[in-house]
PDB file of C-alpha atoms in Angstrom:
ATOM      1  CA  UNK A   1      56.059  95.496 103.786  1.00  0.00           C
ATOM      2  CA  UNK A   2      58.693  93.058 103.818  1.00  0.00           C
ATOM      3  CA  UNK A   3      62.055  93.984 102.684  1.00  0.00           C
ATOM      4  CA  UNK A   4      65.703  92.193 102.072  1.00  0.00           C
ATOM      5  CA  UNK A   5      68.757  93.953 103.142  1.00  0.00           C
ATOM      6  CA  UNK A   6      71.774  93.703 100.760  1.00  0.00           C
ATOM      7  CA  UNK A   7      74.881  94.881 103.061  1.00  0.00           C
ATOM      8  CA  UNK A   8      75.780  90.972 103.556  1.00  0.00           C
ATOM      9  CA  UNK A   9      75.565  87.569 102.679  1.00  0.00           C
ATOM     10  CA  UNK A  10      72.750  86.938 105.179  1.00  0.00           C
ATOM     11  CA  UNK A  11      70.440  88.958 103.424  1.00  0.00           C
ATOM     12  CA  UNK A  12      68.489  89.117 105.973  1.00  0.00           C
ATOM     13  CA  UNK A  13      64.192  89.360 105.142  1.00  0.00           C
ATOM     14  CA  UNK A  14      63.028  91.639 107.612  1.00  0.00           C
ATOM     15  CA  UNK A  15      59.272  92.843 108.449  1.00  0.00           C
ATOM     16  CA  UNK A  16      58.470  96.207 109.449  1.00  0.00           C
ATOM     17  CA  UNK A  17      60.313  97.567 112.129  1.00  0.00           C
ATOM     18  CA  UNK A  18      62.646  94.099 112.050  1.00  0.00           C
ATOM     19  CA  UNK A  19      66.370  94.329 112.718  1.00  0.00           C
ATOM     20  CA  UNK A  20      68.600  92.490 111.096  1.00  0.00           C
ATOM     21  CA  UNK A  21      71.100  89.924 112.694  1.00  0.00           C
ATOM     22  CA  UNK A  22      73.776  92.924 112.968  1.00  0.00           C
ATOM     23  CA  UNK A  23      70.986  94.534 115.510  1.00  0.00           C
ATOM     24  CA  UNK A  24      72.417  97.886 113.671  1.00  0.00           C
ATOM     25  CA  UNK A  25      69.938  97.586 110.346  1.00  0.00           C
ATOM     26  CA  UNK A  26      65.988  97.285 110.114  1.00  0.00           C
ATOM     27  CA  UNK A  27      63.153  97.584 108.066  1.00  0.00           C
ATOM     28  CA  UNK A  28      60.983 101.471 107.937  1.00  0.00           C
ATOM     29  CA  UNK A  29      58.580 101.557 105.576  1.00  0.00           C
ATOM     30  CA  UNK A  30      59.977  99.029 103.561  1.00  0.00           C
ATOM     31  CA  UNK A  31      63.264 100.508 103.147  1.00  0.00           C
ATOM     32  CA  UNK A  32      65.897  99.156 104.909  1.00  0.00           C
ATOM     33  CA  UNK A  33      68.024 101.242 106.802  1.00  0.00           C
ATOM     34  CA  UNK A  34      71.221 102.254 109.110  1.00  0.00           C
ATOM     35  CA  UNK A  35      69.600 102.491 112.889  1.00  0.00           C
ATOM     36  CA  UNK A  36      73.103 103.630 114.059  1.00  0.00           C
ATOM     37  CA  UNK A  37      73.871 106.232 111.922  1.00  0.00           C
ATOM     38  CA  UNK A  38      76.095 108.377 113.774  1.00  0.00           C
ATOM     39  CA  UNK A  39      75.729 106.849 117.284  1.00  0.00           C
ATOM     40  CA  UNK A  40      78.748 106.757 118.574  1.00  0.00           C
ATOM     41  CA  UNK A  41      79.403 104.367 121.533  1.00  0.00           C
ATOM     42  CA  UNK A  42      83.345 104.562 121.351  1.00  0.00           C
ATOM     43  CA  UNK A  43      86.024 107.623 120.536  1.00  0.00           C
ATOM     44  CA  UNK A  44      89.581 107.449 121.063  1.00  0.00           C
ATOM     45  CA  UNK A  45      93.145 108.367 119.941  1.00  0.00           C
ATOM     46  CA  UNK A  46      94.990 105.287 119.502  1.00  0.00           C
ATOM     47  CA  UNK A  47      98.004 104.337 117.769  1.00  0.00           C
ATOM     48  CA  UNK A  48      97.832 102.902 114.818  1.00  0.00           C
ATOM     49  CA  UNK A  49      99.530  99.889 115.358  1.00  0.00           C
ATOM     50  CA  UNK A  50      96.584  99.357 117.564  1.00  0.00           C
ATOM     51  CA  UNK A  51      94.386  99.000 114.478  1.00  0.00           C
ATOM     52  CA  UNK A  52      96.569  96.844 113.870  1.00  0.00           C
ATOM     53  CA  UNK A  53      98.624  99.001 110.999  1.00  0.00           C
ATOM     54  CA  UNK A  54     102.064  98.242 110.729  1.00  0.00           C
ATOM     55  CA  UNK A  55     103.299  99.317 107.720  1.00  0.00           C
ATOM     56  CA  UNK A  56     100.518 102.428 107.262  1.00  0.00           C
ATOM     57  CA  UNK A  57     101.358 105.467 108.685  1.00  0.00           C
ATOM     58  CA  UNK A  58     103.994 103.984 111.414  1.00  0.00           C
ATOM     59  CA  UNK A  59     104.034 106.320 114.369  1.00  0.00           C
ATOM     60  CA  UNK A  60     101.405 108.374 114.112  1.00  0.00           C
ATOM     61  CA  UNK A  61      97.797 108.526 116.203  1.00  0.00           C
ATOM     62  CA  UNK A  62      94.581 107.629 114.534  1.00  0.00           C
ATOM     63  CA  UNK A  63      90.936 108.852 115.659  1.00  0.00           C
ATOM     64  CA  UNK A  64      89.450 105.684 116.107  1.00  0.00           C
ATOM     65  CA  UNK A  65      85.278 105.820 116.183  1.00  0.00           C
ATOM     66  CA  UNK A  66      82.898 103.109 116.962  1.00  0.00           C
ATOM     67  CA  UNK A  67      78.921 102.238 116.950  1.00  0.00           C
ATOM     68  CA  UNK A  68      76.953  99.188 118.223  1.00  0.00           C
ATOM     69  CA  UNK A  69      76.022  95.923 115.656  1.00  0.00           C
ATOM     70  CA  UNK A  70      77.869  93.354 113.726  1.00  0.00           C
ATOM     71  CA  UNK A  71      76.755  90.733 111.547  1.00  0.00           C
ATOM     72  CA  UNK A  72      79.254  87.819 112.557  1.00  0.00           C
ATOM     73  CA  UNK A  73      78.804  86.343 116.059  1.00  0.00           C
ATOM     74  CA  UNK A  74      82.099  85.113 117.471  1.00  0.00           C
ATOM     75  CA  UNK A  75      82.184  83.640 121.092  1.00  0.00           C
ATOM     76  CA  UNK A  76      85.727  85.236 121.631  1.00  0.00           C
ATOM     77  CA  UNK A  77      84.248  88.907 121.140  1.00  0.00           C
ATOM     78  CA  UNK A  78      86.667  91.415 122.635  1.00  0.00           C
ATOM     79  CA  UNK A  79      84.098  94.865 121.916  1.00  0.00           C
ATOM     80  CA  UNK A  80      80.847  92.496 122.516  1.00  0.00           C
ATOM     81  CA  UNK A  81      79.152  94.718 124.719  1.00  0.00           C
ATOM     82  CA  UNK A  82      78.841  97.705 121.741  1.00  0.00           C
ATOM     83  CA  UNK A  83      79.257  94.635 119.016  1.00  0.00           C
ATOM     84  CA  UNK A  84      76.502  92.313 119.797  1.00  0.00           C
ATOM     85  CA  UNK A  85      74.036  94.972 121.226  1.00  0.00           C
ATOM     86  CA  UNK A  86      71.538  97.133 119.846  1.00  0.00           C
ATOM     87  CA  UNK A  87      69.948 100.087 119.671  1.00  0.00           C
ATOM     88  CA  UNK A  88      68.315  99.654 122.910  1.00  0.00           C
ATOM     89  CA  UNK A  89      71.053  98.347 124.852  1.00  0.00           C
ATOM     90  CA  UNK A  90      74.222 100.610 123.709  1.00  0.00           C
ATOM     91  CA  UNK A  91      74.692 104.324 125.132  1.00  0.00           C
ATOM     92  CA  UNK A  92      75.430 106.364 121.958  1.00  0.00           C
ATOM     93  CA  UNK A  93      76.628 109.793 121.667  1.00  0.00           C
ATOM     94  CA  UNK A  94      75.130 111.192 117.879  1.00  0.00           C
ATOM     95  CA  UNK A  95      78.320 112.557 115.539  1.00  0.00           C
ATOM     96  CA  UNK A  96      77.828 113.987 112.283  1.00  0.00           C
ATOM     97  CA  UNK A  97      80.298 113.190 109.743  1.00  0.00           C
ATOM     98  CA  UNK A  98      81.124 116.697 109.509  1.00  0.00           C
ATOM     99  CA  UNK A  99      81.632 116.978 113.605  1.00  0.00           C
ATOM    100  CA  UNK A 100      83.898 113.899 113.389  1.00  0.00           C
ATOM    101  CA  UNK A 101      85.991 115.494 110.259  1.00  0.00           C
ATOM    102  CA  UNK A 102      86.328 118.402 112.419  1.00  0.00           C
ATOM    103  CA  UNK A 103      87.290 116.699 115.484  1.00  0.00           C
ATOM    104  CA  UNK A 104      90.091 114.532 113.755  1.00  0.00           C
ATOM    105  CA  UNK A 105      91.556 118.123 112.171  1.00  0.00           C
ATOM    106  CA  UNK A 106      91.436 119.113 115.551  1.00  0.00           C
ATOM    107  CA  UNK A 107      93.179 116.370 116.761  1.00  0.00           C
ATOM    108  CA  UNK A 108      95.931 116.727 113.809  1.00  0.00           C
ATOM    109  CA  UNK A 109      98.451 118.661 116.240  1.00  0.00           C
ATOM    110  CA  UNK A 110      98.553 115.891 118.616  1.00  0.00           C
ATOM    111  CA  UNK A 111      99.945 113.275 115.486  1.00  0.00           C
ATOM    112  CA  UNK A 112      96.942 112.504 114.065  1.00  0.00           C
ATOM    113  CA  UNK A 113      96.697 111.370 110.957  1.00  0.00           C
ATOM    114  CA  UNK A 114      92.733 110.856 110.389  1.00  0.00           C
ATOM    115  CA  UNK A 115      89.787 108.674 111.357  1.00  0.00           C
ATOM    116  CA  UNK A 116      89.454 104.739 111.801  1.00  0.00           C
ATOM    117  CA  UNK A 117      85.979 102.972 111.549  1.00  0.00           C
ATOM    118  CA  UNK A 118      86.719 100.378 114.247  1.00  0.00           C
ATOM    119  CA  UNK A 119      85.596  98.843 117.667  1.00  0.00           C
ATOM    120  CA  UNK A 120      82.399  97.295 116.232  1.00  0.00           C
ATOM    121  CA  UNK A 121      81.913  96.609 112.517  1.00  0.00           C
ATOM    122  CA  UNK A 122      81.414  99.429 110.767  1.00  0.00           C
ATOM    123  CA  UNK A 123      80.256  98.026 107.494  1.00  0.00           C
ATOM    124  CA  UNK A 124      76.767  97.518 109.533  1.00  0.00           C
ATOM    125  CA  UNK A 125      76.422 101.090 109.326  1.00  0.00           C
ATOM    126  CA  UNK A 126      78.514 101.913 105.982  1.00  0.00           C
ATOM    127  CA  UNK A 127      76.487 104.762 105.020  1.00  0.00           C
ATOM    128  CA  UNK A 128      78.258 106.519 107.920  1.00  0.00           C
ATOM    129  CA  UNK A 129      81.585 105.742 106.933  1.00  0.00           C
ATOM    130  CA  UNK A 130      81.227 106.776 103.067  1.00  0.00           C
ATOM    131  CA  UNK A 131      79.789 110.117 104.471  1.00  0.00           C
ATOM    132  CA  UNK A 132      81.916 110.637 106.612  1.00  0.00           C
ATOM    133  CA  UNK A 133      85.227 109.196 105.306  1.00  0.00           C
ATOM    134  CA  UNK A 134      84.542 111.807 102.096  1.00  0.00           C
ATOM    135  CA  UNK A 135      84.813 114.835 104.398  1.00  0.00           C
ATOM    136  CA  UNK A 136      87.867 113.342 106.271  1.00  0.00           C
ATOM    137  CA  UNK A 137      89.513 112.895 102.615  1.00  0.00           C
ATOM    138  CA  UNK A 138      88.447 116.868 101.621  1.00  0.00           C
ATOM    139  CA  UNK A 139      90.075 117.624 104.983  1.00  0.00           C
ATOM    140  CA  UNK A 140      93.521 116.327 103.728  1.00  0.00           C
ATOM    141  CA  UNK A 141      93.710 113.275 105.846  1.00  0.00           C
ATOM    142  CA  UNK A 142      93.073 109.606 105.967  1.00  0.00           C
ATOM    143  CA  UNK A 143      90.608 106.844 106.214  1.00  0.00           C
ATOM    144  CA  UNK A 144      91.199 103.375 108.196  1.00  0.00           C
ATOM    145  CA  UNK A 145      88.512 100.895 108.513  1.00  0.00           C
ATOM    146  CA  UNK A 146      89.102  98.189 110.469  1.00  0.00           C
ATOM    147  CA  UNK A 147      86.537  95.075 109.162  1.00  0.00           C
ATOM    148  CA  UNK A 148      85.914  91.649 109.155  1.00  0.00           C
ATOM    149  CA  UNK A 149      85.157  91.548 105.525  1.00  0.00           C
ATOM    150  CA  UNK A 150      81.736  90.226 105.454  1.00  0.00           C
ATOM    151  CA  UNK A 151      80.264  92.526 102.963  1.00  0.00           C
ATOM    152  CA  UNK A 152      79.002  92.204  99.735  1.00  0.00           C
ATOM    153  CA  UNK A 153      81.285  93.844  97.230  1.00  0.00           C
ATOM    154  CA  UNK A 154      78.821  96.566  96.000  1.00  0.00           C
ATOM    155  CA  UNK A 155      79.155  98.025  99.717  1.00  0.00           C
ATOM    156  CA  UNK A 156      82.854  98.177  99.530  1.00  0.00           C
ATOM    157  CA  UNK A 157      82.744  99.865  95.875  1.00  0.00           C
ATOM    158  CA  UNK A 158      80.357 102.631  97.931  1.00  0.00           C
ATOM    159  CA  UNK A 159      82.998 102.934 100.525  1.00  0.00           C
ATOM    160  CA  UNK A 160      86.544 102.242  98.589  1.00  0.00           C
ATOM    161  CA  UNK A 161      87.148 105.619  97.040  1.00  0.00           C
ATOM    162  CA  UNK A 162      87.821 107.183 100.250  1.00  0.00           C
ATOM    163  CA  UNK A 163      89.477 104.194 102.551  1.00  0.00           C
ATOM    164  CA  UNK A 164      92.956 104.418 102.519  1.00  0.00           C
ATOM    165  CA  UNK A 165      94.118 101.354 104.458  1.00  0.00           C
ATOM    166  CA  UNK A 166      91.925  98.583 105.827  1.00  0.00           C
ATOM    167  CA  UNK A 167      92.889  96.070 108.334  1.00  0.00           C
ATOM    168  CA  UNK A 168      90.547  92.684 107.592  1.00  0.00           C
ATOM    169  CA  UNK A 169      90.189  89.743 109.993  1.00  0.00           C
ATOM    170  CA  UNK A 170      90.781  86.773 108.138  1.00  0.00           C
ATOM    171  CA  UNK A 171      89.256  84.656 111.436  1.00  0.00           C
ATOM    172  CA  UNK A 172      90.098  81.067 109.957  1.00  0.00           C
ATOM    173  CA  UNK A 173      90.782  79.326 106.023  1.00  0.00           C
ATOM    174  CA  UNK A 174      88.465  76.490 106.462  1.00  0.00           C
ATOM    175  CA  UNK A 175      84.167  76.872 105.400  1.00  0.00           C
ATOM    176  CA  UNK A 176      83.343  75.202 108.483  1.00  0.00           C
ATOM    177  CA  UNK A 177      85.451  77.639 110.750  1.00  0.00           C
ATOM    178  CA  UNK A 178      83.560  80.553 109.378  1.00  0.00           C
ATOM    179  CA  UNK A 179      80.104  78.599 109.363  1.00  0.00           C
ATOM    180  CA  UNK A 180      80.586  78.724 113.521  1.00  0.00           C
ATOM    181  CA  UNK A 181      80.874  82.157 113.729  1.00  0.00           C
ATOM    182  CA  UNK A 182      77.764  83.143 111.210  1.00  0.00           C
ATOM    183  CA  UNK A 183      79.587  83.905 108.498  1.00  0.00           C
ATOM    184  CA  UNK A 184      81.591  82.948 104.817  1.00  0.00           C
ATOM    185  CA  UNK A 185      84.688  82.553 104.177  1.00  0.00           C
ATOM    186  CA  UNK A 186      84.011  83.013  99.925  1.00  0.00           C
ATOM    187  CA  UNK A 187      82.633  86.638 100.484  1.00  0.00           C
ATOM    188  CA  UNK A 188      85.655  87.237 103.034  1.00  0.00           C
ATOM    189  CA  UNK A 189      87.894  86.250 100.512  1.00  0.00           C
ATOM    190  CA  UNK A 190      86.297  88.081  97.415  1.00  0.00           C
ATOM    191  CA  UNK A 191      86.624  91.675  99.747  1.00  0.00           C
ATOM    192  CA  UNK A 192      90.299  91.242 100.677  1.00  0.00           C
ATOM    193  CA  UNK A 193      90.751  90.726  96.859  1.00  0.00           C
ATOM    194  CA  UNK A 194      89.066  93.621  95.948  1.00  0.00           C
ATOM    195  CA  UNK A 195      89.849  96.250  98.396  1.00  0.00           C
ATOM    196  CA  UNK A 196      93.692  94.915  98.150  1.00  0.00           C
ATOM    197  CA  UNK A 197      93.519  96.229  94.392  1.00  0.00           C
ATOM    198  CA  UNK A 198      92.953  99.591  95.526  1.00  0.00           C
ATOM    199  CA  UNK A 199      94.282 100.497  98.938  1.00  0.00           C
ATOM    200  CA  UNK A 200      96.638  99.199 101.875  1.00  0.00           C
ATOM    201  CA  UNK A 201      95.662  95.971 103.435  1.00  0.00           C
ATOM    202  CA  UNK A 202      96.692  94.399 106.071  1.00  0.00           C
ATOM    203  CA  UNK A 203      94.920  91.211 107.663  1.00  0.00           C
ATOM    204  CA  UNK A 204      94.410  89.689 111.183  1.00  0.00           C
ATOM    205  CA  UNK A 205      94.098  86.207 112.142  1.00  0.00           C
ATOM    206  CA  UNK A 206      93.740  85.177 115.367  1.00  0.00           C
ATOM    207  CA  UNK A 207      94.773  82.190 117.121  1.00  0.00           C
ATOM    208  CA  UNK A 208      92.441  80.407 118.848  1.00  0.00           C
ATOM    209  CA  UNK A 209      93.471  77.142 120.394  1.00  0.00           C
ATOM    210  CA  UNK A 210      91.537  73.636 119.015  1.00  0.00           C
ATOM    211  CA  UNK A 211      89.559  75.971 116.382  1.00  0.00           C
ATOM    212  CA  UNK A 212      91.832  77.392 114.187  1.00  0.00           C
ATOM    213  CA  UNK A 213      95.753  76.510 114.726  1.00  0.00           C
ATOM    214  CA  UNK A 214      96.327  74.078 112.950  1.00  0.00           C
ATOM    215  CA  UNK A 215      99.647  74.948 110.564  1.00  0.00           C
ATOM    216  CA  UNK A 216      97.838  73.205 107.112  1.00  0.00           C
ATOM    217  CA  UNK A 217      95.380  75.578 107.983  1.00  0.00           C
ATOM    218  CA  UNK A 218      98.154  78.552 108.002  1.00  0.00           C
ATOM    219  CA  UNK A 219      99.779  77.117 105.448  1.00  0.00           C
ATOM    220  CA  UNK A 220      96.828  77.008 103.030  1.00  0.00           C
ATOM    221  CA  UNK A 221      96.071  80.639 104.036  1.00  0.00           C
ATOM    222  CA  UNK A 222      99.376  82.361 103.877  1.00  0.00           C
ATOM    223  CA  UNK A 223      99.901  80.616 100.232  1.00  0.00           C
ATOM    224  CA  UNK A 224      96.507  81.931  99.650  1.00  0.00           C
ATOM    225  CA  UNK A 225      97.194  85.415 100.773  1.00  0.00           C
ATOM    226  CA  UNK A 226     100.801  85.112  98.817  1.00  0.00           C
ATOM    227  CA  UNK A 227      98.730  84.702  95.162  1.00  0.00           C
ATOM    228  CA  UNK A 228      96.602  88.189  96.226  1.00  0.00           C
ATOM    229  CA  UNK A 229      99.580  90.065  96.802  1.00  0.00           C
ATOM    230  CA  UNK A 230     102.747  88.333  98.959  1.00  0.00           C
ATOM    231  CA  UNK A 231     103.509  91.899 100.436  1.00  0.00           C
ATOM    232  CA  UNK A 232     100.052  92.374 101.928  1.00  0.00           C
ATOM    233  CA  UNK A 233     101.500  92.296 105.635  1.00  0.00           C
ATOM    234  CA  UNK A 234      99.161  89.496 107.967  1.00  0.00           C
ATOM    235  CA  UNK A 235      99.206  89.742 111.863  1.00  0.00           C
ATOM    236  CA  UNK A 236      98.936  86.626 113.738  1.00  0.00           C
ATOM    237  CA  UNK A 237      97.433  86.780 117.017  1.00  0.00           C
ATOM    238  CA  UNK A 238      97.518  85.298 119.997  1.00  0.00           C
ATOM    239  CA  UNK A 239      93.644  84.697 121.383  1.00  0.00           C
ATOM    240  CA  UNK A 240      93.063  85.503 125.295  1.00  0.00           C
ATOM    241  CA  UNK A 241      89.337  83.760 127.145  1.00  0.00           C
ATOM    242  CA  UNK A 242      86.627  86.359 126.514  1.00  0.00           C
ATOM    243  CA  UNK A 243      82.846  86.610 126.152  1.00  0.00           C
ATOM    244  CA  UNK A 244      81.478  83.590 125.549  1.00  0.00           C
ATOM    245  CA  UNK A 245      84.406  81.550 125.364  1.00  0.00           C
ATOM    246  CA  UNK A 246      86.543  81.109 128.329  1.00  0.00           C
ATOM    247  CA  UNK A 247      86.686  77.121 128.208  1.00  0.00           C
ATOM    248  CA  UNK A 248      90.137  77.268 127.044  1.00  0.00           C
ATOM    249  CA  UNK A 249      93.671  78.664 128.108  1.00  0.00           C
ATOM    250  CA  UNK A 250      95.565  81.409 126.187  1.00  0.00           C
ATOM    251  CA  UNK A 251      97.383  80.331 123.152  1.00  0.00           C
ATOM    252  CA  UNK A 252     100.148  79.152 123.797  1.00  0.00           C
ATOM    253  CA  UNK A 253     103.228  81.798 122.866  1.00  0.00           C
ATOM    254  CA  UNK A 254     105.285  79.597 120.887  1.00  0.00           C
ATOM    255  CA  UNK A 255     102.468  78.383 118.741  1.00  0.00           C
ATOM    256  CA  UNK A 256     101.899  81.737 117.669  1.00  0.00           C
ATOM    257  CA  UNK A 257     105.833  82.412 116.721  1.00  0.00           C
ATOM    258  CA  UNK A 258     105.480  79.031 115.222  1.00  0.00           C
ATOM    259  CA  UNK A 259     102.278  79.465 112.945  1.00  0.00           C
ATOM    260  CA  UNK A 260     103.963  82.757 111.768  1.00  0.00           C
ATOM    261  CA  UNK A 261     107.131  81.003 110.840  1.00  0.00           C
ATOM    262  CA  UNK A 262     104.827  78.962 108.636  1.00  0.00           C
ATOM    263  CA  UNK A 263     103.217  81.967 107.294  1.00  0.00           C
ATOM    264  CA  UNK A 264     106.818  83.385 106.478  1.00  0.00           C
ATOM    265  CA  UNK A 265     107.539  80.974 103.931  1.00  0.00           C
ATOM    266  CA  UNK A 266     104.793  82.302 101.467  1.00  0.00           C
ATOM    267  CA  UNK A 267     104.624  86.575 102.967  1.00  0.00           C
ATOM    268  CA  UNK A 268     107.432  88.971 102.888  1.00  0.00           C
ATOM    269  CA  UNK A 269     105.435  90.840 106.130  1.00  0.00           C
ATOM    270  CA  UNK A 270     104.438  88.545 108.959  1.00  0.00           C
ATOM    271  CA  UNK A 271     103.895  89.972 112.695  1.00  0.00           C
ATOM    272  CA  UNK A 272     103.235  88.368 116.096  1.00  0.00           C
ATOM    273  CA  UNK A 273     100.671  90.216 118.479  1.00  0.00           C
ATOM    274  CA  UNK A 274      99.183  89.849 121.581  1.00  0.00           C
ATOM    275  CA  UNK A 275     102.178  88.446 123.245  1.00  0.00           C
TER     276      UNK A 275
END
């Protein structure tokens, strides 16, 4: 039996046994559900300006957790080897919410301050992260994901009630930009407006030479970011050759301090990285 699965906007139709685009989703007995619940490919105390979080927590460590799938396929891919694989391709470890609850408590002496949802996206597998993120909360500590924002809003209403900052990629501000790498710019923009009503938001937008630098392009983003909320803080990043796209240099340095000058005239909270 065929069946449609609602996480995104590429409601994907999927026949038995099917997976989705995100390889992390399919079709059993009709129903469509999360392959990699649980399957953890990546676990690590980082930072949490690694996230990146700036103005969340400043300081302190996060447990930062990761599976395999994602539902946007960009060329520059840092994490593609857990991000555009599947099931049978990742090595996964199985955590149970409750195991990774208990392991960030555990980890609470050493500065940490909870759990991210990072590495790949972890709105493929959201089921995990409401589960789990509920237990983290009970435990007295906190809830990052780290997203690109291509979900549909009923998933982040599942997940929202327990996320207590988010850091969203905001890849581009053009349709066409988004089109490339499989995904909408609309939806991306209706889930930063949401989840900004509710928790601490920070976006990401990297830099990547002769796709996306252009400063009308920042401009019309940052002013667009300003009528959301001009104190949600946005990181612009400087893109390095990776994956599938090494046909260009490094972004040049000073574009990046430049395009963030731009930003600065519209956001109260603008921050270089990468460089």
């Amino acid at each position: 039996m065929k069946a449609v699965c609602q996480v995104c906007m590429h409601r994907c139709q999927l026949e038995e046994g099917q997976f989705g685009i995100c390889r992390a989703r399919n079709n059993q007995d009709g129903k469509v559900v999360c392959e990699n619940y649980g399957q953890v490919t990546s676990l690590a105390l980082d930072p949490i300006e690694k996230k990146p979080l700036n103005m969340f927590h400043p300081g302190s460590m996060i447990l930062s957790v990761g599976s395999y799938g994602c539902n946007l396929r960009c060329p520059f891919c840092q994490n593609y080897e857990i991000s555009m694989e599947g099931a049978a391709e990742a090595e996964t470890l199985y955590i149970s919410p409750q195991d990774l609850a208990d392991k960030a408590l555990g980890c609470k002496d050493l500065g940490n301050a909870g759990v991210a949802f990072t590495y790949n996206e972890p709105l493929v597998g959201y089921e995990y992260v409401r589960d789990t993120a509920k237990l983290v909360k009970e435990a007295g500590m906190v809830n990052v994901l780290v997203t690109n924002g291509s979900a549909e809003l009923e998933v982040l209403e599942e997940i929202l009630p327990y996320i207590d900052a988010m850091n969203i990629d905001l890849k581009g501000f053009t349709a066409e930009y988004y089109r490339k790498l499989g995904g909408d710019l609309k939806t991306v923009k209706a889930f930063i407006q949401r989840a900004a009503k509710d928790c601490h938001v920070e976006l990401t937008t990297l830099i990547v030479p002769g796709e996306n630098d252009r400063m009308e392009e920042m401009e019309a983003e940052a002013q667009w970011i300003a009528s959301v909320d001009e104190n949600i803080p946005l990181h612009v990043t400087r893109f390095f050759p990776r994956y599938h796209m090494t046909d260009r240099e490094a972004t040049e340095v000073n574009e990046v301090y430049h395009l963030a000058d731009v930003a600065r005239k519209y956001l109260k909270n603008v921050f270089e990285g990468n460089c």
